[in-house]
């Protein structure tokens, strides 16, 4: 059995173990009743927010590519984002969806390394936005219900994520790698040079502030979507508390030790919402509804993938 299969089975085991552990402590019938309270209006609102979120993120990615001289239509970037969302259902983590988007974009641009760099930068900006939103929420006192240790732990985590994102966007790891002697490895040196040139193009464009704001807006949309689900389930929780915990759950579920964050996400919401008095069935229902609606939304990406015409040389935009 190869390593990839072993790692996939391990992730499946983690998700299954966490879900089994949860359902030994939560009344499944109560969860089903809670989910049954979700109305059509809530479903429509969440889907609309998800389309808006994809629109913002795909526009941000388009602007990154454009800064590096790769010009694609927003409709193309939007479709690629939708397709990557669909494939992330079947690949081990959301990073797998990014890989699909990188491959699709590289085929259209003809500049594989630059396109992959843009996808990585896009992801890093997303993490930076998580750090900013989390720190602002904690600074505004949105987590006053938590004890001091948890609040300071949150500050340290969000500050660390923001700092790491800044280091990556500044291109320091690439410069360090080149300084350490990549000249002995010509292929890696060329790769590092190309990536560095793309990162410097983003910085010279003066768009990083704008792109960070777009990332923050996309993160706020996710938080609003989770709050809408919580409200429809009857949770009496301040909307500002969600600004603290939703980014944190986003960080937890991005750790590639489970399938699609299943298990990690659920345990996180049950714990964090339980700290402010939300029952376990309610908290688990929120997590389940969010995943189900996200999976349903991702099916639109599958439809786009099925209807897309095969890529021809005429579709390749190059560096024009």
PDB file of C-alpha atoms in Angstrom:
ATOM      1  CA  UNK A   1       0.000   0.000   0.000  1.00  0.00           C
ATOM      2  CA  UNK A   2       1.503   3.341  -1.062  1.00  0.00           C
ATOM      3  CA  UNK A   3       1.911   6.348   1.220  1.00  0.00           C
ATOM      4  CA  UNK A   4      -0.901   8.363  -0.368  1.00  0.00           C
ATOM      5  CA  UNK A   5      -3.410   5.618   0.280  1.00  0.00           C
ATOM      6  CA  UNK A   6      -2.200   5.173   3.844  1.00  0.00           C
ATOM      7  CA  UNK A   7      -2.498   8.931   4.462  1.00  0.00           C
ATOM      8  CA  UNK A   8      -6.001   9.002   2.972  1.00  0.00           C
ATOM      9  CA  UNK A   9      -7.093   6.083   5.151  1.00  0.00           C
ATOM     10  CA  UNK A  10      -5.600   7.815   8.184  1.00  0.00           C
ATOM     11  CA  UNK A  11      -7.621  10.957   7.447  1.00  0.00           C
ATOM     12  CA  UNK A  12     -10.761   8.926   7.005  1.00  0.00           C
ATOM     13  CA  UNK A  13     -10.074   7.276  10.340  1.00  0.00           C
ATOM     14  CA  UNK A  14      -9.633  10.645  12.072  1.00  0.00           C
ATOM     15  CA  UNK A  15     -12.926  11.975  10.670  1.00  0.00           C
ATOM     16  CA  UNK A  16     -14.788   8.769  11.541  1.00  0.00           C
ATOM     17  CA  UNK A  17     -13.369   8.647  15.070  1.00  0.00           C
ATOM     18  CA  UNK A  18     -14.263  12.279  15.805  1.00  0.00           C
ATOM     19  CA  UNK A  19     -17.803  11.898  14.441  1.00  0.00           C
ATOM     20  CA  UNK A  20     -18.316   8.674  16.410  1.00  0.00           C
ATOM     21  CA  UNK A  21     -17.036  10.368  19.565  1.00  0.00           C
ATOM     22  CA  UNK A  22     -19.446  13.271  19.048  1.00  0.00           C
ATOM     23  CA  UNK A  23     -22.511  11.158  18.438  1.00  0.00           C
ATOM     24  CA  UNK A  24     -21.852   9.171  21.603  1.00  0.00           C
ATOM     25  CA  UNK A  25     -22.341  12.468  23.439  1.00  0.00           C
ATOM     26  CA  UNK A  26     -25.056  14.101  21.353  1.00  0.00           C
ATOM     27  CA  UNK A  27     -28.650  12.973  20.830  1.00  0.00           C
ATOM     28  CA  UNK A  28     -28.868  12.251  17.097  1.00  0.00           C
ATOM     29  CA  UNK A  29     -32.659  12.672  17.121  1.00  0.00           C
ATOM     30  CA  UNK A  30     -32.294  16.133  18.641  1.00  0.00           C
ATOM     31  CA  UNK A  31     -29.836  17.022  15.897  1.00  0.00           C
ATOM     32  CA  UNK A  32     -32.301  15.803  13.241  1.00  0.00           C
ATOM     33  CA  UNK A  33     -35.072  17.918  14.775  1.00  0.00           C
ATOM     34  CA  UNK A  34     -32.834  20.975  14.792  1.00  0.00           C
ATOM     35  CA  UNK A  35     -31.882  20.504  11.147  1.00  0.00           C
ATOM     36  CA  UNK A  36     -35.562  20.137  10.247  1.00  0.00           C
ATOM     37  CA  UNK A  37     -36.119  23.706  11.463  1.00  0.00           C
ATOM     38  CA  UNK A  38     -33.995  25.150   8.655  1.00  0.00           C
ATOM     39  CA  UNK A  39     -36.292  26.942   6.219  1.00  0.00           C
ATOM     40  CA  UNK A  40     -36.077  27.487   2.484  1.00  0.00           C
ATOM     41  CA  UNK A  41     -35.300  31.163   3.039  1.00  0.00           C
ATOM     42  CA  UNK A  42     -32.217  30.282   5.065  1.00  0.00           C
ATOM     43  CA  UNK A  43     -31.017  27.850   2.401  1.00  0.00           C
ATOM     44  CA  UNK A  44     -31.461  30.486  -0.323  1.00  0.00           C
ATOM     45  CA  UNK A  45     -29.639  33.104   1.766  1.00  0.00           C
ATOM     46  CA  UNK A  46     -26.670  30.806   2.392  1.00  0.00           C
ATOM     47  CA  UNK A  47     -26.374  29.870  -1.275  1.00  0.00           C
ATOM     48  CA  UNK A  48     -26.518  33.552  -2.268  1.00  0.00           C
ATOM     49  CA  UNK A  49     -23.771  34.363   0.225  1.00  0.00           C
ATOM     50  CA  UNK A  50     -21.641  31.510  -1.128  1.00  0.00           C
ATOM     51  CA  UNK A  51     -21.982  32.774  -4.703  1.00  0.00           C
ATOM     52  CA  UNK A  52     -21.036  36.261  -3.504  1.00  0.00           C
ATOM     53  CA  UNK A  53     -18.058  34.813  -1.644  1.00  0.00           C
ATOM     54  CA  UNK A  54     -16.836  32.982  -4.749  1.00  0.00           C
ATOM     55  CA  UNK A  55     -17.307  36.153  -6.791  1.00  0.00           C
ATOM     56  CA  UNK A  56     -15.090  38.146  -4.416  1.00  0.00           C
ATOM     57  CA  UNK A  57     -12.407  35.476  -4.152  1.00  0.00           C
ATOM     58  CA  UNK A  58     -12.260  34.848  -7.889  1.00  0.00           C
ATOM     59  CA  UNK A  59     -11.988  38.606  -8.509  1.00  0.00           C
ATOM     60  CA  UNK A  60      -9.110  38.743  -6.017  1.00  0.00           C
ATOM     61  CA  UNK A  61      -7.354  35.876  -7.835  1.00  0.00           C
ATOM     62  CA  UNK A  62      -7.924  37.581 -11.185  1.00  0.00           C
ATOM     63  CA  UNK A  63      -6.329  40.771  -9.810  1.00  0.00           C
ATOM     64  CA  UNK A  64      -3.307  38.777  -8.585  1.00  0.00           C
ATOM     65  CA  UNK A  65      -2.833  37.223 -12.013  1.00  0.00           C
ATOM     66  CA  UNK A  66      -3.289  40.571 -13.714  1.00  0.00           C
ATOM     67  CA  UNK A  67      -0.574  42.118 -11.521  1.00  0.00           C
ATOM     68  CA  UNK A  68       1.808  39.489 -12.894  1.00  0.00           C
ATOM     69  CA  UNK A  69       0.839  40.097 -16.513  1.00  0.00           C
ATOM     70  CA  UNK A  70      -1.607  37.201 -16.853  1.00  0.00           C
ATOM     71  CA  UNK A  71      -4.957  38.505 -18.050  1.00  0.00           C
ATOM     72  CA  UNK A  72      -8.054  36.325 -17.811  1.00  0.00           C
ATOM     73  CA  UNK A  73     -11.738  37.223 -17.705  1.00  0.00           C
ATOM     74  CA  UNK A  74     -13.467  37.275 -14.330  1.00  0.00           C
ATOM     75  CA  UNK A  75     -15.992  34.754 -15.654  1.00  0.00           C
ATOM     76  CA  UNK A  76     -13.107  32.346 -16.321  1.00  0.00           C
ATOM     77  CA  UNK A  77     -11.649  32.862 -12.837  1.00  0.00           C
ATOM     78  CA  UNK A  78     -15.129  32.437 -11.299  1.00  0.00           C
ATOM     79  CA  UNK A  79     -15.722  29.180 -13.181  1.00  0.00           C
ATOM     80  CA  UNK A  80     -12.297  27.875 -12.169  1.00  0.00           C
ATOM     81  CA  UNK A  81     -13.034  28.679  -8.526  1.00  0.00           C
ATOM     82  CA  UNK A  82     -16.364  26.849  -8.709  1.00  0.00           C
ATOM     83  CA  UNK A  83     -14.750  23.794 -10.292  1.00  0.00           C
ATOM     84  CA  UNK A  84     -12.031  23.726  -7.627  1.00  0.00           C
ATOM     85  CA  UNK A  85     -14.730  23.880  -4.926  1.00  0.00           C
ATOM     86  CA  UNK A  86     -16.374  20.828  -6.476  1.00  0.00           C
ATOM     87  CA  UNK A  87     -13.139  18.830  -6.603  1.00  0.00           C
ATOM     88  CA  UNK A  88     -12.265  19.739  -3.025  1.00  0.00           C
ATOM     89  CA  UNK A  89     -15.138  17.431  -2.033  1.00  0.00           C
ATOM     90  CA  UNK A  90     -13.207  14.429  -3.336  1.00  0.00           C
ATOM     91  CA  UNK A  91      -9.625  15.450  -2.638  1.00  0.00           C
ATOM     92  CA  UNK A  92      -8.147  15.127   0.855  1.00  0.00           C
ATOM     93  CA  UNK A  93      -8.305  18.837   1.749  1.00  0.00           C
ATOM     94  CA  UNK A  94      -9.175  22.284   0.427  1.00  0.00           C
ATOM     95  CA  UNK A  95      -5.557  22.473  -0.776  1.00  0.00           C
ATOM     96  CA  UNK A  96      -6.493  19.767  -3.274  1.00  0.00           C
ATOM     97  CA  UNK A  97      -9.100  22.103  -4.724  1.00  0.00           C
ATOM     98  CA  UNK A  98      -6.411  24.773  -5.028  1.00  0.00           C
ATOM     99  CA  UNK A  99      -4.289  22.315  -7.009  1.00  0.00           C
ATOM    100  CA  UNK A 100      -7.138  21.810  -9.491  1.00  0.00           C
ATOM    101  CA  UNK A 101      -7.488  25.575  -9.878  1.00  0.00           C
ATOM    102  CA  UNK A 102      -3.733  25.952 -10.342  1.00  0.00           C
ATOM    103  CA  UNK A 103      -3.669  23.323 -13.089  1.00  0.00           C
ATOM    104  CA  UNK A 104      -6.679  24.845 -14.828  1.00  0.00           C
ATOM    105  CA  UNK A 105      -5.214  28.341 -14.651  1.00  0.00           C
ATOM    106  CA  UNK A 106      -1.787  27.168 -15.832  1.00  0.00           C
ATOM    107  CA  UNK A 107      -3.287  25.531 -18.915  1.00  0.00           C
ATOM    108  CA  UNK A 108      -4.994  28.788 -19.824  1.00  0.00           C
ATOM    109  CA  UNK A 109      -2.085  31.109 -19.036  1.00  0.00           C
ATOM    110  CA  UNK A 110       0.813  29.051 -20.354  1.00  0.00           C
ATOM    111  CA  UNK A 111       2.808  30.163 -17.282  1.00  0.00           C
ATOM    112  CA  UNK A 112       2.552  27.285 -14.845  1.00  0.00           C
ATOM    113  CA  UNK A 113       4.875  28.495 -12.073  1.00  0.00           C
ATOM    114  CA  UNK A 114       3.443  32.025 -12.068  1.00  0.00           C
ATOM    115  CA  UNK A 115      -0.110  30.665 -11.921  1.00  0.00           C
ATOM    116  CA  UNK A 116       0.698  28.271  -9.078  1.00  0.00           C
ATOM    117  CA  UNK A 117       2.335  31.159  -7.221  1.00  0.00           C
ATOM    118  CA  UNK A 118      -0.858  33.211  -7.623  1.00  0.00           C
ATOM    119  CA  UNK A 119      -2.951  30.408  -6.128  1.00  0.00           C
ATOM    120  CA  UNK A 120      -0.579  30.132  -3.166  1.00  0.00           C
ATOM    121  CA  UNK A 121      -0.615  33.915  -2.693  1.00  0.00           C
ATOM    122  CA  UNK A 122      -4.402  33.849  -2.847  1.00  0.00           C
ATOM    123  CA  UNK A 123      -4.476  31.232  -0.093  1.00  0.00           C
ATOM    124  CA  UNK A 124      -1.967  33.183   2.022  1.00  0.00           C
ATOM    125  CA  UNK A 125      -4.084  36.339   1.716  1.00  0.00           C
ATOM    126  CA  UNK A 126      -7.018  34.290   2.979  1.00  0.00           C
ATOM    127  CA  UNK A 127      -5.048  33.270   6.069  1.00  0.00           C
ATOM    128  CA  UNK A 128      -3.943  36.880   6.584  1.00  0.00           C
ATOM    129  CA  UNK A 129      -7.613  37.912   6.540  1.00  0.00           C
ATOM    130  CA  UNK A 130      -8.381  35.289   9.198  1.00  0.00           C
ATOM    131  CA  UNK A 131      -5.666  36.802  11.389  1.00  0.00           C
ATOM    132  CA  UNK A 132      -6.935  40.348  10.895  1.00  0.00           C
ATOM    133  CA  UNK A 133     -10.599  39.519  11.536  1.00  0.00           C
ATOM    134  CA  UNK A 134      -9.786  37.385  14.567  1.00  0.00           C
ATOM    135  CA  UNK A 135      -7.561  40.016  16.151  1.00  0.00           C
ATOM    136  CA  UNK A 136     -10.054  42.825  15.524  1.00  0.00           C
ATOM    137  CA  UNK A 137     -12.877  40.755  17.034  1.00  0.00           C
ATOM    138  CA  UNK A 138     -10.823  39.921  20.116  1.00  0.00           C
ATOM    139  CA  UNK A 139      -9.683  43.527  20.431  1.00  0.00           C
ATOM    140  CA  UNK A 140     -13.299  44.705  20.294  1.00  0.00           C
ATOM    141  CA  UNK A 141     -14.192  42.440  23.217  1.00  0.00           C
ATOM    142  CA  UNK A 142     -16.260  39.991  21.167  1.00  0.00           C
ATOM    143  CA  UNK A 143     -14.937  37.074  23.235  1.00  0.00           C
ATOM    144  CA  UNK A 144     -15.690  38.528  26.670  1.00  0.00           C
ATOM    145  CA  UNK A 145     -17.530  35.300  27.562  1.00  0.00           C
ATOM    146  CA  UNK A 146     -14.261  33.349  27.349  1.00  0.00           C
ATOM    147  CA  UNK A 147     -11.705  33.144  30.122  1.00  0.00           C
ATOM    148  CA  UNK A 148      -8.456  35.085  29.887  1.00  0.00           C
ATOM    149  CA  UNK A 149      -6.269  32.154  28.856  1.00  0.00           C
ATOM    150  CA  UNK A 150      -8.480  31.329  25.877  1.00  0.00           C
ATOM    151  CA  UNK A 151      -8.602  34.963  24.787  1.00  0.00           C
ATOM    152  CA  UNK A 152      -4.827  35.361  24.952  1.00  0.00           C
ATOM    153  CA  UNK A 153      -4.404  32.018  23.221  1.00  0.00           C
ATOM    154  CA  UNK A 154      -6.605  33.347  20.424  1.00  0.00           C
ATOM    155  CA  UNK A 155      -4.549  36.551  20.208  1.00  0.00           C
ATOM    156  CA  UNK A 156      -1.327  34.533  19.930  1.00  0.00           C
ATOM    157  CA  UNK A 157      -2.756  32.233  17.250  1.00  0.00           C
ATOM    158  CA  UNK A 158      -4.251  34.988  15.088  1.00  0.00           C
ATOM    159  CA  UNK A 159      -1.136  37.154  15.450  1.00  0.00           C
ATOM    160  CA  UNK A 160       1.035  34.191  14.467  1.00  0.00           C
ATOM    161  CA  UNK A 161      -1.066  33.480  11.382  1.00  0.00           C
ATOM    162  CA  UNK A 162      -0.960  37.143  10.351  1.00  0.00           C
ATOM    163  CA  UNK A 163       2.809  37.377  10.886  1.00  0.00           C
ATOM    164  CA  UNK A 164       3.474  34.163   8.925  1.00  0.00           C
ATOM    165  CA  UNK A 165       1.289  35.435   6.084  1.00  0.00           C
ATOM    166  CA  UNK A 166       3.222  38.711   5.997  1.00  0.00           C
ATOM    167  CA  UNK A 167       6.535  36.854   5.830  1.00  0.00           C
ATOM    168  CA  UNK A 168       5.316  34.724   2.918  1.00  0.00           C
ATOM    169  CA  UNK A 169       3.886  37.683   0.994  1.00  0.00           C
ATOM    170  CA  UNK A 170       7.165  39.530   1.469  1.00  0.00           C
ATOM    171  CA  UNK A 171       8.932  36.635  -0.261  1.00  0.00           C
ATOM    172  CA  UNK A 172      11.451  36.093   2.534  1.00  0.00           C
ATOM    173  CA  UNK A 173      11.462  32.247   2.359  1.00  0.00           C
ATOM    174  CA  UNK A 174      12.302  32.423  -1.349  1.00  0.00           C
ATOM    175  CA  UNK A 175      15.144  34.887  -0.777  1.00  0.00           C
ATOM    176  CA  UNK A 176      16.540  32.770   2.061  1.00  0.00           C
ATOM    177  CA  UNK A 177      16.397  29.654  -0.120  1.00  0.00           C
ATOM    178  CA  UNK A 178      18.324  31.391  -2.881  1.00  0.00           C
ATOM    179  CA  UNK A 179      20.903  32.705  -0.400  1.00  0.00           C
ATOM    180  CA  UNK A 180      21.491  29.197   0.964  1.00  0.00           C
ATOM    181  CA  UNK A 181      22.909  28.067  -2.347  1.00  0.00           C
ATOM    182  CA  UNK A 182      20.231  26.969  -4.802  1.00  0.00           C
ATOM    183  CA  UNK A 183      22.749  27.721  -7.565  1.00  0.00           C
ATOM    184  CA  UNK A 184      23.861  24.122  -7.128  1.00  0.00           C
ATOM    185  CA  UNK A 185      20.341  23.038  -8.073  1.00  0.00           C
ATOM    186  CA  UNK A 186      19.552  24.907 -11.330  1.00  0.00           C
ATOM    187  CA  UNK A 187      15.936  23.738 -11.638  1.00  0.00           C
ATOM    188  CA  UNK A 188      15.056  24.744  -8.091  1.00  0.00           C
ATOM    189  CA  UNK A 189      16.863  28.044  -8.553  1.00  0.00           C
ATOM    190  CA  UNK A 190      14.845  28.846 -11.693  1.00  0.00           C
ATOM    191  CA  UNK A 191      11.659  27.921  -9.825  1.00  0.00           C
ATOM    192  CA  UNK A 192      12.573  30.172  -6.895  1.00  0.00           C
ATOM    193  CA  UNK A 193      13.469  33.052  -9.231  1.00  0.00           C
ATOM    194  CA  UNK A 194      10.139  32.782 -11.074  1.00  0.00           C
ATOM    195  CA  UNK A 195       8.157  32.661  -7.823  1.00  0.00           C
ATOM    196  CA  UNK A 196      10.091  35.626  -6.450  1.00  0.00           C
ATOM    197  CA  UNK A 197       9.407  37.642  -9.603  1.00  0.00           C
ATOM    198  CA  UNK A 198       5.670  36.977  -9.251  1.00  0.00           C
ATOM    199  CA  UNK A 199       5.618  37.987  -5.575  1.00  0.00           C
ATOM    200  CA  UNK A 200       7.542  41.158  -6.392  1.00  0.00           C
ATOM    201  CA  UNK A 201       5.053  41.900  -9.184  1.00  0.00           C
ATOM    202  CA  UNK A 202       2.196  41.703  -6.654  1.00  0.00           C
ATOM    203  CA  UNK A 203       3.999  44.130  -4.367  1.00  0.00           C
ATOM    204  CA  UNK A 204       4.916  46.569  -7.154  1.00  0.00           C
ATOM    205  CA  UNK A 205       1.309  46.643  -8.328  1.00  0.00           C
ATOM    206  CA  UNK A 206       0.281  48.323  -5.069  1.00  0.00           C
ATOM    207  CA  UNK A 207      -2.721  45.995  -4.877  1.00  0.00           C
ATOM    208  CA  UNK A 208      -1.883  43.948  -1.793  1.00  0.00           C
ATOM    209  CA  UNK A 209      -3.895  46.252   0.473  1.00  0.00           C
ATOM    210  CA  UNK A 210      -6.895  46.029  -1.850  1.00  0.00           C
ATOM    211  CA  UNK A 211      -6.534  42.255  -2.116  1.00  0.00           C
ATOM    212  CA  UNK A 212      -6.326  41.888   1.659  1.00  0.00           C
ATOM    213  CA  UNK A 213      -9.550  43.903   2.000  1.00  0.00           C
ATOM    214  CA  UNK A 214     -11.224  41.572  -0.510  1.00  0.00           C
ATOM    215  CA  UNK A 215     -10.032  38.592   1.531  1.00  0.00           C
ATOM    216  CA  UNK A 216     -11.422  40.169   4.703  1.00  0.00           C
ATOM    217  CA  UNK A 217     -14.763  40.782   2.972  1.00  0.00           C
ATOM    218  CA  UNK A 218     -14.861  37.126   1.868  1.00  0.00           C
ATOM    219  CA  UNK A 219     -14.125  36.012   5.439  1.00  0.00           C
ATOM    220  CA  UNK A 220     -16.910  38.246   6.768  1.00  0.00           C
ATOM    221  CA  UNK A 221     -19.342  36.628   4.314  1.00  0.00           C
ATOM    222  CA  UNK A 222     -18.474  33.186   5.722  1.00  0.00           C
ATOM    223  CA  UNK A 223     -19.043  34.468   9.256  1.00  0.00           C
ATOM    224  CA  UNK A 224     -22.407  35.983   8.297  1.00  0.00           C
ATOM    225  CA  UNK A 225     -23.444  32.697   6.670  1.00  0.00           C
ATOM    226  CA  UNK A 226     -22.622  30.731   9.830  1.00  0.00           C
ATOM    227  CA  UNK A 227     -24.447  33.301  11.971  1.00  0.00           C
ATOM    228  CA  UNK A 228     -27.536  33.078   9.751  1.00  0.00           C
ATOM    229  CA  UNK A 229     -27.598  29.309  10.204  1.00  0.00           C
ATOM    230  CA  UNK A 230     -27.149  29.685  13.959  1.00  0.00           C
ATOM    231  CA  UNK A 231     -29.984  32.216  14.173  1.00  0.00           C
ATOM    232  CA  UNK A 232     -32.293  29.942  12.184  1.00  0.00           C
ATOM    233  CA  UNK A 233     -31.547  27.212  14.739  1.00  0.00           C
ATOM    234  CA  UNK A 234     -32.579  29.538  17.556  1.00  0.00           C
ATOM    235  CA  UNK A 235     -29.129  30.262  18.998  1.00  0.00           C
ATOM    236  CA  UNK A 236     -29.136  33.240  21.356  1.00  0.00           C
ATOM    237  CA  UNK A 237     -25.509  34.139  20.642  1.00  0.00           C
ATOM    238  CA  UNK A 238     -24.125  37.593  19.840  1.00  0.00           C
ATOM    239  CA  UNK A 239     -23.183  37.898  16.159  1.00  0.00           C
ATOM    240  CA  UNK A 240     -19.841  39.360  17.263  1.00  0.00           C
ATOM    241  CA  UNK A 241     -18.901  36.090  18.975  1.00  0.00           C
ATOM    242  CA  UNK A 242     -18.998  34.413  15.568  1.00  0.00           C
ATOM    243  CA  UNK A 243     -16.309  36.860  14.404  1.00  0.00           C
ATOM    244  CA  UNK A 244     -14.007  35.252  16.968  1.00  0.00           C
ATOM    245  CA  UNK A 245     -14.811  31.576  16.488  1.00  0.00           C
ATOM    246  CA  UNK A 246     -15.553  31.154  12.760  1.00  0.00           C
ATOM    247  CA  UNK A 247     -12.038  32.207  11.669  1.00  0.00           C
ATOM    248  CA  UNK A 248     -10.638  29.877  14.341  1.00  0.00           C
ATOM    249  CA  UNK A 249     -12.691  26.956  13.032  1.00  0.00           C
ATOM    250  CA  UNK A 250     -11.481  27.853   9.541  1.00  0.00           C
ATOM    251  CA  UNK A 251      -7.892  27.428  10.731  1.00  0.00           C
ATOM    252  CA  UNK A 252      -8.656  24.146  12.493  1.00  0.00           C
ATOM    253  CA  UNK A 253     -10.442  22.563   9.538  1.00  0.00           C
ATOM    254  CA  UNK A 254      -7.587  23.539   7.194  1.00  0.00           C
ATOM    255  CA  UNK A 255      -5.230  21.221   9.072  1.00  0.00           C
ATOM    256  CA  UNK A 256      -4.939  18.252   6.666  1.00  0.00           C
ATOM    257  CA  UNK A 257      -5.619  15.437   9.116  1.00  0.00           C
ATOM    258  CA  UNK A 258      -9.233  14.705   8.163  1.00  0.00           C
ATOM    259  CA  UNK A 259     -11.437  14.571   5.075  1.00  0.00           C
ATOM    260  CA  UNK A 260     -12.916  17.956   4.142  1.00  0.00           C
ATOM    261  CA  UNK A 261     -12.493  19.055   7.774  1.00  0.00           C
ATOM    262  CA  UNK A 262     -15.234  16.631   8.855  1.00  0.00           C
ATOM    263  CA  UNK A 263     -14.908  15.881  12.540  1.00  0.00           C
ATOM    264  CA  UNK A 264     -12.501  18.719  13.266  1.00  0.00           C
ATOM    265  CA  UNK A 265     -15.090  21.324  12.281  1.00  0.00           C
ATOM    266  CA  UNK A 266     -17.871  19.616  14.241  1.00  0.00           C
ATOM    267  CA  UNK A 267     -15.892  19.180  17.453  1.00  0.00           C
ATOM    268  CA  UNK A 268     -14.696  22.791  17.226  1.00  0.00           C
ATOM    269  CA  UNK A 269     -18.201  24.241  16.919  1.00  0.00           C
ATOM    270  CA  UNK A 270     -19.591  22.019  19.686  1.00  0.00           C
ATOM    271  CA  UNK A 271     -16.788  23.126  22.023  1.00  0.00           C
ATOM    272  CA  UNK A 272     -16.656  26.836  21.161  1.00  0.00           C
ATOM    273  CA  UNK A 273     -20.427  27.365  21.092  1.00  0.00           C
ATOM    274  CA  UNK A 274     -20.783  25.301  24.258  1.00  0.00           C
ATOM    275  CA  UNK A 275     -18.666  27.909  26.039  1.00  0.00           C
ATOM    276  CA  UNK A 276     -21.493  30.438  25.572  1.00  0.00           C
ATOM    277  CA  UNK A 277     -24.314  28.087  26.521  1.00  0.00           C
ATOM    278  CA  UNK A 278     -25.305  26.546  23.173  1.00  0.00           C
ATOM    279  CA  UNK A 279     -26.469  22.945  23.485  1.00  0.00           C
ATOM    280  CA  UNK A 280     -24.488  20.193  21.790  1.00  0.00           C
ATOM    281  CA  UNK A 281     -27.354  19.255  19.415  1.00  0.00           C
ATOM    282  CA  UNK A 282     -27.692  22.890  18.304  1.00  0.00           C
ATOM    283  CA  UNK A 283     -23.962  23.342  17.780  1.00  0.00           C
ATOM    284  CA  UNK A 284     -23.577  20.069  15.894  1.00  0.00           C
ATOM    285  CA  UNK A 285     -26.640  20.904  13.788  1.00  0.00           C
ATOM    286  CA  UNK A 286     -25.023  24.181  12.749  1.00  0.00           C
ATOM    287  CA  UNK A 287     -21.890  22.375  11.609  1.00  0.00           C
ATOM    288  CA  UNK A 288     -23.845  19.697   9.740  1.00  0.00           C
ATOM    289  CA  UNK A 289     -26.113  22.208   7.982  1.00  0.00           C
ATOM    290  CA  UNK A 290     -23.142  24.319   6.938  1.00  0.00           C
ATOM    291  CA  UNK A 291     -21.369  21.293   5.435  1.00  0.00           C
ATOM    292  CA  UNK A 292     -24.493  20.010   3.679  1.00  0.00           C
ATOM    293  CA  UNK A 293     -25.199  23.401   2.099  1.00  0.00           C
ATOM    294  CA  UNK A 294     -21.544  23.786   1.121  1.00  0.00           C
ATOM    295  CA  UNK A 295     -21.592  20.368  -0.555  1.00  0.00           C
ATOM    296  CA  UNK A 296     -24.794  21.302  -2.376  1.00  0.00           C
ATOM    297  CA  UNK A 297     -23.217  24.574  -3.493  1.00  0.00           C
ATOM    298  CA  UNK A 298     -20.117  22.720  -4.709  1.00  0.00           C
ATOM    299  CA  UNK A 299     -22.314  20.713  -7.074  1.00  0.00           C
ATOM    300  CA  UNK A 300     -22.673  23.884  -9.150  1.00  0.00           C
ATOM    301  CA  UNK A 301     -18.937  23.565  -9.746  1.00  0.00           C
ATOM    302  CA  UNK A 302     -19.482  20.016 -10.969  1.00  0.00           C
ATOM    303  CA  UNK A 303     -22.100  21.312 -13.389  1.00  0.00           C
ATOM    304  CA  UNK A 304     -19.694  23.970 -14.676  1.00  0.00           C
ATOM    305  CA  UNK A 305     -16.998  21.320 -15.117  1.00  0.00           C
ATOM    306  CA  UNK A 306     -19.375  19.074 -17.081  1.00  0.00           C
ATOM    307  CA  UNK A 307     -20.543  21.894 -19.357  1.00  0.00           C
ATOM    308  CA  UNK A 308     -17.161  23.517 -19.945  1.00  0.00           C
ATOM    309  CA  UNK A 309     -15.743  23.181 -23.425  1.00  0.00           C
ATOM    310  CA  UNK A 310     -12.391  21.412 -23.767  1.00  0.00           C
ATOM    311  CA  UNK A 311      -9.448  23.805 -23.601  1.00  0.00           C
ATOM    312  CA  UNK A 312      -7.973  24.675 -26.996  1.00  0.00           C
ATOM    313  CA  UNK A 313      -4.900  26.775 -27.900  1.00  0.00           C
ATOM    314  CA  UNK A 314      -7.256  29.701 -28.593  1.00  0.00           C
ATOM    315  CA  UNK A 315      -8.219  29.773 -24.915  1.00  0.00           C
ATOM    316  CA  UNK A 316      -4.649  30.226 -23.722  1.00  0.00           C
ATOM    317  CA  UNK A 317      -4.144  33.831 -22.770  1.00  0.00           C
ATOM    318  CA  UNK A 318      -0.403  33.720 -22.199  1.00  0.00           C
ATOM    319  CA  UNK A 319       1.171  36.766 -20.696  1.00  0.00           C
ATOM    320  CA  UNK A 320      -0.611  39.200 -23.019  1.00  0.00           C
TER     321      UNK A 320
END
